[in-house]
mmCIF file of C-alpha atoms in Angstrom:
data_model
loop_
_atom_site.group_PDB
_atom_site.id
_atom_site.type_symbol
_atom_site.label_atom_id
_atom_site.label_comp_id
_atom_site.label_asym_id
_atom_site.label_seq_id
_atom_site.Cartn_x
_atom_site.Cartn_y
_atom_site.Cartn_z
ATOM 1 C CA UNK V 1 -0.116 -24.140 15.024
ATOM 2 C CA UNK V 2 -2.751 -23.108 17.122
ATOM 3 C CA UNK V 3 -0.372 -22.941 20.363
ATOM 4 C CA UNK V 4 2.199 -20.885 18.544
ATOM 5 C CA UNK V 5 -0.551 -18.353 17.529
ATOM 6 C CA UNK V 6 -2.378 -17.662 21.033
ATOM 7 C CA UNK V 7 1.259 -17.377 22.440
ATOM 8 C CA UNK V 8 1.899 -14.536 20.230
ATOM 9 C CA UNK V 9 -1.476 -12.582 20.882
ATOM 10 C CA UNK V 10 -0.954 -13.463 24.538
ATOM 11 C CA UNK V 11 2.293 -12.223 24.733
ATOM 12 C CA UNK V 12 1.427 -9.422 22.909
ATOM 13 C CA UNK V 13 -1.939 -8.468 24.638
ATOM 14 C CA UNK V 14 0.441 -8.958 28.386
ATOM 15 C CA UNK V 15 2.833 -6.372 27.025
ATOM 16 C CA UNK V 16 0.514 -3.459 26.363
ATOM 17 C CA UNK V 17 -1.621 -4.334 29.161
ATOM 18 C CA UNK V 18 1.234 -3.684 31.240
ATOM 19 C CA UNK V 19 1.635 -0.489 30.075
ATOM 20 C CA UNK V 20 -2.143 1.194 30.809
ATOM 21 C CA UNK V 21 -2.977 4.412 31.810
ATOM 22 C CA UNK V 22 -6.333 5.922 31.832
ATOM 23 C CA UNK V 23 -7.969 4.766 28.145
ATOM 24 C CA UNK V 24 -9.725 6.511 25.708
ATOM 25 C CA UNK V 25 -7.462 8.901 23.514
ATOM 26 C CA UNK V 26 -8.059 7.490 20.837
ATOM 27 C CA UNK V 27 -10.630 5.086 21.238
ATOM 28 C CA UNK V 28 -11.538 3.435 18.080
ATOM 29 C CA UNK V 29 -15.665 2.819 17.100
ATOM 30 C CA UNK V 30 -14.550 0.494 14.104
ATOM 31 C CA UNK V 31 -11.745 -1.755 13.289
ATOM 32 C CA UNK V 32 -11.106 -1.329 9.158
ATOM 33 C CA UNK V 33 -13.074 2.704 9.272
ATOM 34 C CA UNK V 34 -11.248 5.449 10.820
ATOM 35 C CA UNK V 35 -13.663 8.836 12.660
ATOM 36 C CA UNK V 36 -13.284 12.142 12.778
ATOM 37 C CA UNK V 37 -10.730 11.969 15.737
ATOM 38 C CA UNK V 38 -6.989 12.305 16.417
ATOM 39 C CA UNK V 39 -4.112 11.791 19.254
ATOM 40 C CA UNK V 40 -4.652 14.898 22.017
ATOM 41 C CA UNK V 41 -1.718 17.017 22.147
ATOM 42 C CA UNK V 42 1.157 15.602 24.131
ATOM 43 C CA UNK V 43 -0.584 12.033 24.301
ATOM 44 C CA UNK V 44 0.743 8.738 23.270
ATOM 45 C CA UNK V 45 -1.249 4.958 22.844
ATOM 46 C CA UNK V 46 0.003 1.857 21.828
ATOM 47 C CA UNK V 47 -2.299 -0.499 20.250
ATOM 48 C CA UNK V 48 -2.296 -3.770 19.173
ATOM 49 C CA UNK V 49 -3.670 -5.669 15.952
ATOM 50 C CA UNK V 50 -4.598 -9.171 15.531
ATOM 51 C CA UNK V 51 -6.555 -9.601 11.985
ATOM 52 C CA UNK V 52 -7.523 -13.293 10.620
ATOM 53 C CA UNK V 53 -8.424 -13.776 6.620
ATOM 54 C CA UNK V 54 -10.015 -16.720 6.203
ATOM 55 C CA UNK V 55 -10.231 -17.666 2.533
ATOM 56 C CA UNK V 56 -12.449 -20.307 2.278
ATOM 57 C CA UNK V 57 -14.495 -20.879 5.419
ATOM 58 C CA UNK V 58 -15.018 -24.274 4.970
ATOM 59 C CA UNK V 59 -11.188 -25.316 5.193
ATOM 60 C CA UNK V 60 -8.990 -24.722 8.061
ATOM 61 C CA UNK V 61 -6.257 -23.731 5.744
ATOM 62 C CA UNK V 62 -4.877 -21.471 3.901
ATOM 63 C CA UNK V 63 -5.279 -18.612 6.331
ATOM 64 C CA UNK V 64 -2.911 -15.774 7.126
ATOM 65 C CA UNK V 65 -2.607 -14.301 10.426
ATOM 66 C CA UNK V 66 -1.042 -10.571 10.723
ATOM 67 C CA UNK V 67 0.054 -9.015 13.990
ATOM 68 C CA UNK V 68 0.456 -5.064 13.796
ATOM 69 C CA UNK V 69 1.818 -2.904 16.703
ATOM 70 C CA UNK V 70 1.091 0.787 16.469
ATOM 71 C CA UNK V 71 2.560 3.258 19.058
ATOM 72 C CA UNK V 72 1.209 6.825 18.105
ATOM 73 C CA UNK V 73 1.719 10.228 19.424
ATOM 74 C CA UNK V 74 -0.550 13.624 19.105
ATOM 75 C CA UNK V 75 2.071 16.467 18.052
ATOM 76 C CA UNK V 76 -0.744 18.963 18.292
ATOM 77 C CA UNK V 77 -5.115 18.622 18.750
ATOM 78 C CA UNK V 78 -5.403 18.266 15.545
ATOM 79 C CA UNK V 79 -2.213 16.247 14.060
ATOM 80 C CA UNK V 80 -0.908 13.259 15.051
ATOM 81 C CA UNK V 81 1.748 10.660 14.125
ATOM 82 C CA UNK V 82 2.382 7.114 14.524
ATOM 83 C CA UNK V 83 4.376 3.745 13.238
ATOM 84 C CA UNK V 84 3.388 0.274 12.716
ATOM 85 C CA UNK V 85 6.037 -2.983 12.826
ATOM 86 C CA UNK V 86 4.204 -5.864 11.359
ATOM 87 C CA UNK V 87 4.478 -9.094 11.227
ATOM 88 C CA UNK V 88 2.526 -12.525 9.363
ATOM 89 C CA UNK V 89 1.629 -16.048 10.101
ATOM 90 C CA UNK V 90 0.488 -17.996 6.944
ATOM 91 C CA UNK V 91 -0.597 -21.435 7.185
ATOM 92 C CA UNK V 92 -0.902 -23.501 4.115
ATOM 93 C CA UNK V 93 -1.517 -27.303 4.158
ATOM 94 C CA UNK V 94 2.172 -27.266 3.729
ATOM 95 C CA UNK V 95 4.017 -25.306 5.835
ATOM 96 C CA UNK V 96 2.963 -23.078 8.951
ATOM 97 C CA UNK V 97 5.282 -19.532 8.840
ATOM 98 C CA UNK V 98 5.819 -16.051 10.891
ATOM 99 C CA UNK V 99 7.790 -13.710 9.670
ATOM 100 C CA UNK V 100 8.369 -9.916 9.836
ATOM 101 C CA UNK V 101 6.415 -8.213 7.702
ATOM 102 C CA UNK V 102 7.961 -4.524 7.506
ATOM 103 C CA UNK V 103 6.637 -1.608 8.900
ATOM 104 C CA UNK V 104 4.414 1.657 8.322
ATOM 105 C CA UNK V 105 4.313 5.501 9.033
ATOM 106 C CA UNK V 106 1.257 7.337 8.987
ATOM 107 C CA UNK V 107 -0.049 10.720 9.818
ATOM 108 C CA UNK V 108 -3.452 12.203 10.323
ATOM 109 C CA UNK V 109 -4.591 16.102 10.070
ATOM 110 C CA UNK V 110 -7.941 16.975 11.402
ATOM 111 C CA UNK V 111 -9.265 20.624 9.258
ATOM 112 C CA UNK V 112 -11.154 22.731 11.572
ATOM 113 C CA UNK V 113 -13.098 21.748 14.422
ATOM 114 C CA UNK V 114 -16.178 19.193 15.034
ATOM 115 C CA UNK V 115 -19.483 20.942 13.059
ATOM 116 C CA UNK V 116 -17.865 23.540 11.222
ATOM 117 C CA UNK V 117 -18.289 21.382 8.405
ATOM 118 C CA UNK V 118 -20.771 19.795 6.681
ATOM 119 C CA UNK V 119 -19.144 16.425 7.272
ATOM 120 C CA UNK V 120 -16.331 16.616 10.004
ATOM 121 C CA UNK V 121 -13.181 15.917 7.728
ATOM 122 C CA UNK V 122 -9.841 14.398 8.224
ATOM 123 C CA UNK V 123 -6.777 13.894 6.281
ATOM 124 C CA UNK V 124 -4.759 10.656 6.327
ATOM 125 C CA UNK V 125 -1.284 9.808 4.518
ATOM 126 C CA UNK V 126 0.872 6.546 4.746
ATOM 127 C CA UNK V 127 4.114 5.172 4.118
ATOM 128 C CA UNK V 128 4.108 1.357 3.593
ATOM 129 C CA UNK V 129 7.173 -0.861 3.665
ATOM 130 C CA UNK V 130 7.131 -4.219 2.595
ATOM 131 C CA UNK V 131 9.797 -6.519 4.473
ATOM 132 C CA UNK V 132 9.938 -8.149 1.239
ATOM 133 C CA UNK V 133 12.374 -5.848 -0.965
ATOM 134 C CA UNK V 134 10.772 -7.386 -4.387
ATOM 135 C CA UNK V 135 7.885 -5.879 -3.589
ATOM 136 C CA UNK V 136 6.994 -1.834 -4.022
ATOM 137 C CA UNK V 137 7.072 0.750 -1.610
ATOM 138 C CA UNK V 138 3.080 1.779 -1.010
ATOM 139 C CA UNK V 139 1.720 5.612 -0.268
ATOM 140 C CA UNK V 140 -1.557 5.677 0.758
ATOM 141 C CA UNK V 141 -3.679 8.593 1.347
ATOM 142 C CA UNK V 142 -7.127 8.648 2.603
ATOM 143 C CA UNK V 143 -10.278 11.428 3.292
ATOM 144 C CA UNK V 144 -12.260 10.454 5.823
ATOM 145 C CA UNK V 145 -15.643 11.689 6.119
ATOM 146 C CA UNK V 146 -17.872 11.543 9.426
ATOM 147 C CA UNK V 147 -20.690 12.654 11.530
ATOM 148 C CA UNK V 148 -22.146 12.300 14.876
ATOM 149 C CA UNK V 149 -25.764 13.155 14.740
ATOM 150 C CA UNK V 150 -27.244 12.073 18.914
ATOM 151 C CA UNK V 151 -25.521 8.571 19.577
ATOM 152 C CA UNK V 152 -24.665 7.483 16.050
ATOM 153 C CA UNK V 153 -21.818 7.989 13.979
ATOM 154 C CA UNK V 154 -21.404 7.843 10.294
ATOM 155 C CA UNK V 155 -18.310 7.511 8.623
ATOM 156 C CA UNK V 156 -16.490 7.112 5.201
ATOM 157 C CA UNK V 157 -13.107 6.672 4.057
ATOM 158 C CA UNK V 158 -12.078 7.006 0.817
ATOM 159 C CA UNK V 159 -9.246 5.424 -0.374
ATOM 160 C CA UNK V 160 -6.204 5.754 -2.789
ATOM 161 C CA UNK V 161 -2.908 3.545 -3.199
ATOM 162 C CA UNK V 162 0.166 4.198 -5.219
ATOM 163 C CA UNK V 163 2.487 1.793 -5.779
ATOM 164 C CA UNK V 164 5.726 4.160 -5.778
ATOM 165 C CA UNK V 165 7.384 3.184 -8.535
ATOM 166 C CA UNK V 166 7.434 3.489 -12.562
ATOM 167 C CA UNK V 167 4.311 2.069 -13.765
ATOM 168 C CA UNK V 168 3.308 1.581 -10.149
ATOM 169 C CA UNK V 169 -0.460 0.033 -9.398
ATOM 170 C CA UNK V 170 -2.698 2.317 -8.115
ATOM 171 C CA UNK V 171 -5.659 0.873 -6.124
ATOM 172 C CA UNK V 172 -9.210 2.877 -5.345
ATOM 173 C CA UNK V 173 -10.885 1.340 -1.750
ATOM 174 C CA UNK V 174 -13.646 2.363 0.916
ATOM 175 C CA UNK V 175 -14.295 1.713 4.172
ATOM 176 C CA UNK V 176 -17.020 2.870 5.387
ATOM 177 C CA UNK V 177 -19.382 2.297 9.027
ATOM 178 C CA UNK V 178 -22.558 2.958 10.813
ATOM 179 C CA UNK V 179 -22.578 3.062 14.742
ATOM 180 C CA UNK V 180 -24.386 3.225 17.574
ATOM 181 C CA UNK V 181 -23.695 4.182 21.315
ATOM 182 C CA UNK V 182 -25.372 2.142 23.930
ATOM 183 C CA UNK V 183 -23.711 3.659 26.580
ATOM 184 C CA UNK V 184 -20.843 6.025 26.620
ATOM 185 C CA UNK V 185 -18.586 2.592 27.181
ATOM 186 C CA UNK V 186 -19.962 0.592 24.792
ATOM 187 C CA UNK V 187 -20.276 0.865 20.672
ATOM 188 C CA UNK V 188 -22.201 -1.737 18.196
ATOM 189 C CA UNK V 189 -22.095 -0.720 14.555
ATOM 190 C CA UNK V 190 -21.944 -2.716 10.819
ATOM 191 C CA UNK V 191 -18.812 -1.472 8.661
ATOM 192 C CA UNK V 192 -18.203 -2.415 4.881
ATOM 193 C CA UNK V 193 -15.059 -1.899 3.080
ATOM 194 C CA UNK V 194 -13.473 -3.080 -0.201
ATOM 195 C CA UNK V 195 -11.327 -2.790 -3.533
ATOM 196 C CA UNK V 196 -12.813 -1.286 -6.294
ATOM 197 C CA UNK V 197 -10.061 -2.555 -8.854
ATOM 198 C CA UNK V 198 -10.220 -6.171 -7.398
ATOM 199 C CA UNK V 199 -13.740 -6.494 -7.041
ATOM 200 C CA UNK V 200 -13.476 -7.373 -3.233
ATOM 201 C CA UNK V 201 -16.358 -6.027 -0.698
ATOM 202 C CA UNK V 202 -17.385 -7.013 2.632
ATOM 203 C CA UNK V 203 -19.602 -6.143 5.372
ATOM 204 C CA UNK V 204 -20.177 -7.395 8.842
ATOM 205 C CA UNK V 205 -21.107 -6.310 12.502
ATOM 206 C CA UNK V 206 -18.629 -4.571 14.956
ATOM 207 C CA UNK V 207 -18.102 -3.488 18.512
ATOM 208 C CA UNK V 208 -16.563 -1.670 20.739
ATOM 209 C CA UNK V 209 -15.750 -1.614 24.723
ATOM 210 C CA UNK V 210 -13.949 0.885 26.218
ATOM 211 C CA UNK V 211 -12.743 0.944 30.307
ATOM 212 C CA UNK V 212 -10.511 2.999 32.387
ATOM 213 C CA UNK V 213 -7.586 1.123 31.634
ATOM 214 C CA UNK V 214 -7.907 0.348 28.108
ATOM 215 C CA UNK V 215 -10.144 -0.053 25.086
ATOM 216 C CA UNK V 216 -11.234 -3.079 22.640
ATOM 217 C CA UNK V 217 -12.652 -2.829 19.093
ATOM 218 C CA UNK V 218 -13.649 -5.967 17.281
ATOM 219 C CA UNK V 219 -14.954 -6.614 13.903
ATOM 220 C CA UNK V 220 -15.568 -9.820 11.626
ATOM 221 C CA UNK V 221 -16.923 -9.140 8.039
ATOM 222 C CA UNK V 222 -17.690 -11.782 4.905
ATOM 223 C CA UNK V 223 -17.079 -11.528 1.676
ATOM 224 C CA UNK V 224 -20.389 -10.063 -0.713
ATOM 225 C CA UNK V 225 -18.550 -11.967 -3.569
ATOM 226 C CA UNK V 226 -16.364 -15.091 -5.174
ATOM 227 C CA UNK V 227 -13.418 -12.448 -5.367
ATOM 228 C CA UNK V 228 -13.335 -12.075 -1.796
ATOM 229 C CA UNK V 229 -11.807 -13.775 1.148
ATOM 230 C CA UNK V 230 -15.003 -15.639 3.084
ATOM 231 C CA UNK V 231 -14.551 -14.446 6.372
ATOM 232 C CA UNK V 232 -11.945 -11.461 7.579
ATOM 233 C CA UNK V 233 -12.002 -10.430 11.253
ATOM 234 C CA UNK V 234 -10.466 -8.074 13.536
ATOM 235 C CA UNK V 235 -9.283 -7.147 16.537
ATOM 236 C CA UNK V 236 -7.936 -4.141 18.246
ATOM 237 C CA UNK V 237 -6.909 -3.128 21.869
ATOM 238 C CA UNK V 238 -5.925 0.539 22.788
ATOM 239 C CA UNK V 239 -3.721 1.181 25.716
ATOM 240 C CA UNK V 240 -2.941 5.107 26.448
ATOM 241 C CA UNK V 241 0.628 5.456 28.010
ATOM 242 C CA UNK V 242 0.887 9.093 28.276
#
């Protein structure tokens, strides 16, 4: 089990290594929060997801594995687009799977420049498709809400899910982070998210490195509750190709 999973995030990490160009487009300061930021004009990054949920700490399994790769492109400074193909490793005492998991399209809009607001705002929208066809199509919009006062950042997401169907579920979330820059190449920060219908928070520590070829976010987080999973953690590696 454990073989077949660091071959995949090897793999996976070789491939977009491979591909580096001078990093930093899109450099991320949290791994479930999004910033006030967007893809330059004319640029494009690939960037690579490896996310663990852990439910109960104190057993190896069941845990789920997901493996998201997101190549994104700026169509202006201030709009960008991108897609995600996903995929899943769940473990149970049973059996051990991986599977494709479907894929997602998102877009983000960035209104006005840095400071002419209150709180530098961004628009988010996304298009979620399950690879399971039993399962509902998922649009997912977000406002995200941020500020850089010296060498912190502050930022908040809210969130909104619609299942698109009759009757569909809708589901209210946050995400929200605090940060701190060392140095211009380095990030620490805590970030909280969770689901307001499901009763699920977290919170937990991140941080982020970024160097001339590439840039790496990582971020664990525990459950504040019995609803939640005990331990989720994330990482992310950005590699600019254009």
């Amino acid at each position: 089990m454990w073989k077949s999973k660091i071959a995949v995030s090897a793999a996976a990490l070789l491939l977009v290594l491979g591909m580096a160009k001078e990093a930093g487009a899109d450099r991320r300061g949290y791994v479930w929060t999004y910033e006030y930021q967007t893809m330059p004009n004319g640029h494009a990054e690939i960037e690579y997801y490896l996310t663990e949920e852990q439910k109960n700490i104190e057993r190896a399994k069941p845990n789920t594995w997901k493996h998201w790769v997101e190549l994104e492109y700026g169509i202006t400074d201030h709009w960008d687009i991108s897609m995600y193909q996903q995929f899943k490793q769940s473990n149970t005492a049973s059996s051990n799977t991986f599977e494709y998991d479907g894929f997602k399209i998102r877009t983000r809009y960035r209104l006005f420049e840095k400071n002419k607001l209150p709180l530098d705002t961004l628009l988010y929208l996304e298009y979620i498709r399950n690879d399971n066809l039993e399962k509902h199509n998922v649009l997912e919009g977000k406002v995200i809400l941020a500020k850089d006062m010296g060498d912190f950042n502050f930022a908040y997401n809210f969130i909104l899910k619609q299942e698109l169907a009759s009757g569909g579920k809708t589901e209210h979330e946050y995400a929200a982070g605090i940060s701190y820059s060392i140095i211009p190449q380095f990030k620490v920060g805590v970030e909280s998210k969770g689901n307001y219908a499901g009763r699920k928070y977290y919170a937990g520590p991140t941080v982020s490195w970024s160097t001339n070829k590439f840039w790496v976010s990582l971020g664990a987080v525990a459950g504040l509750n019995k609803r939640s999973d005990d331990l989720q953690a994330r990482l992310i590696i950005g590699i600019p190709l254009l």
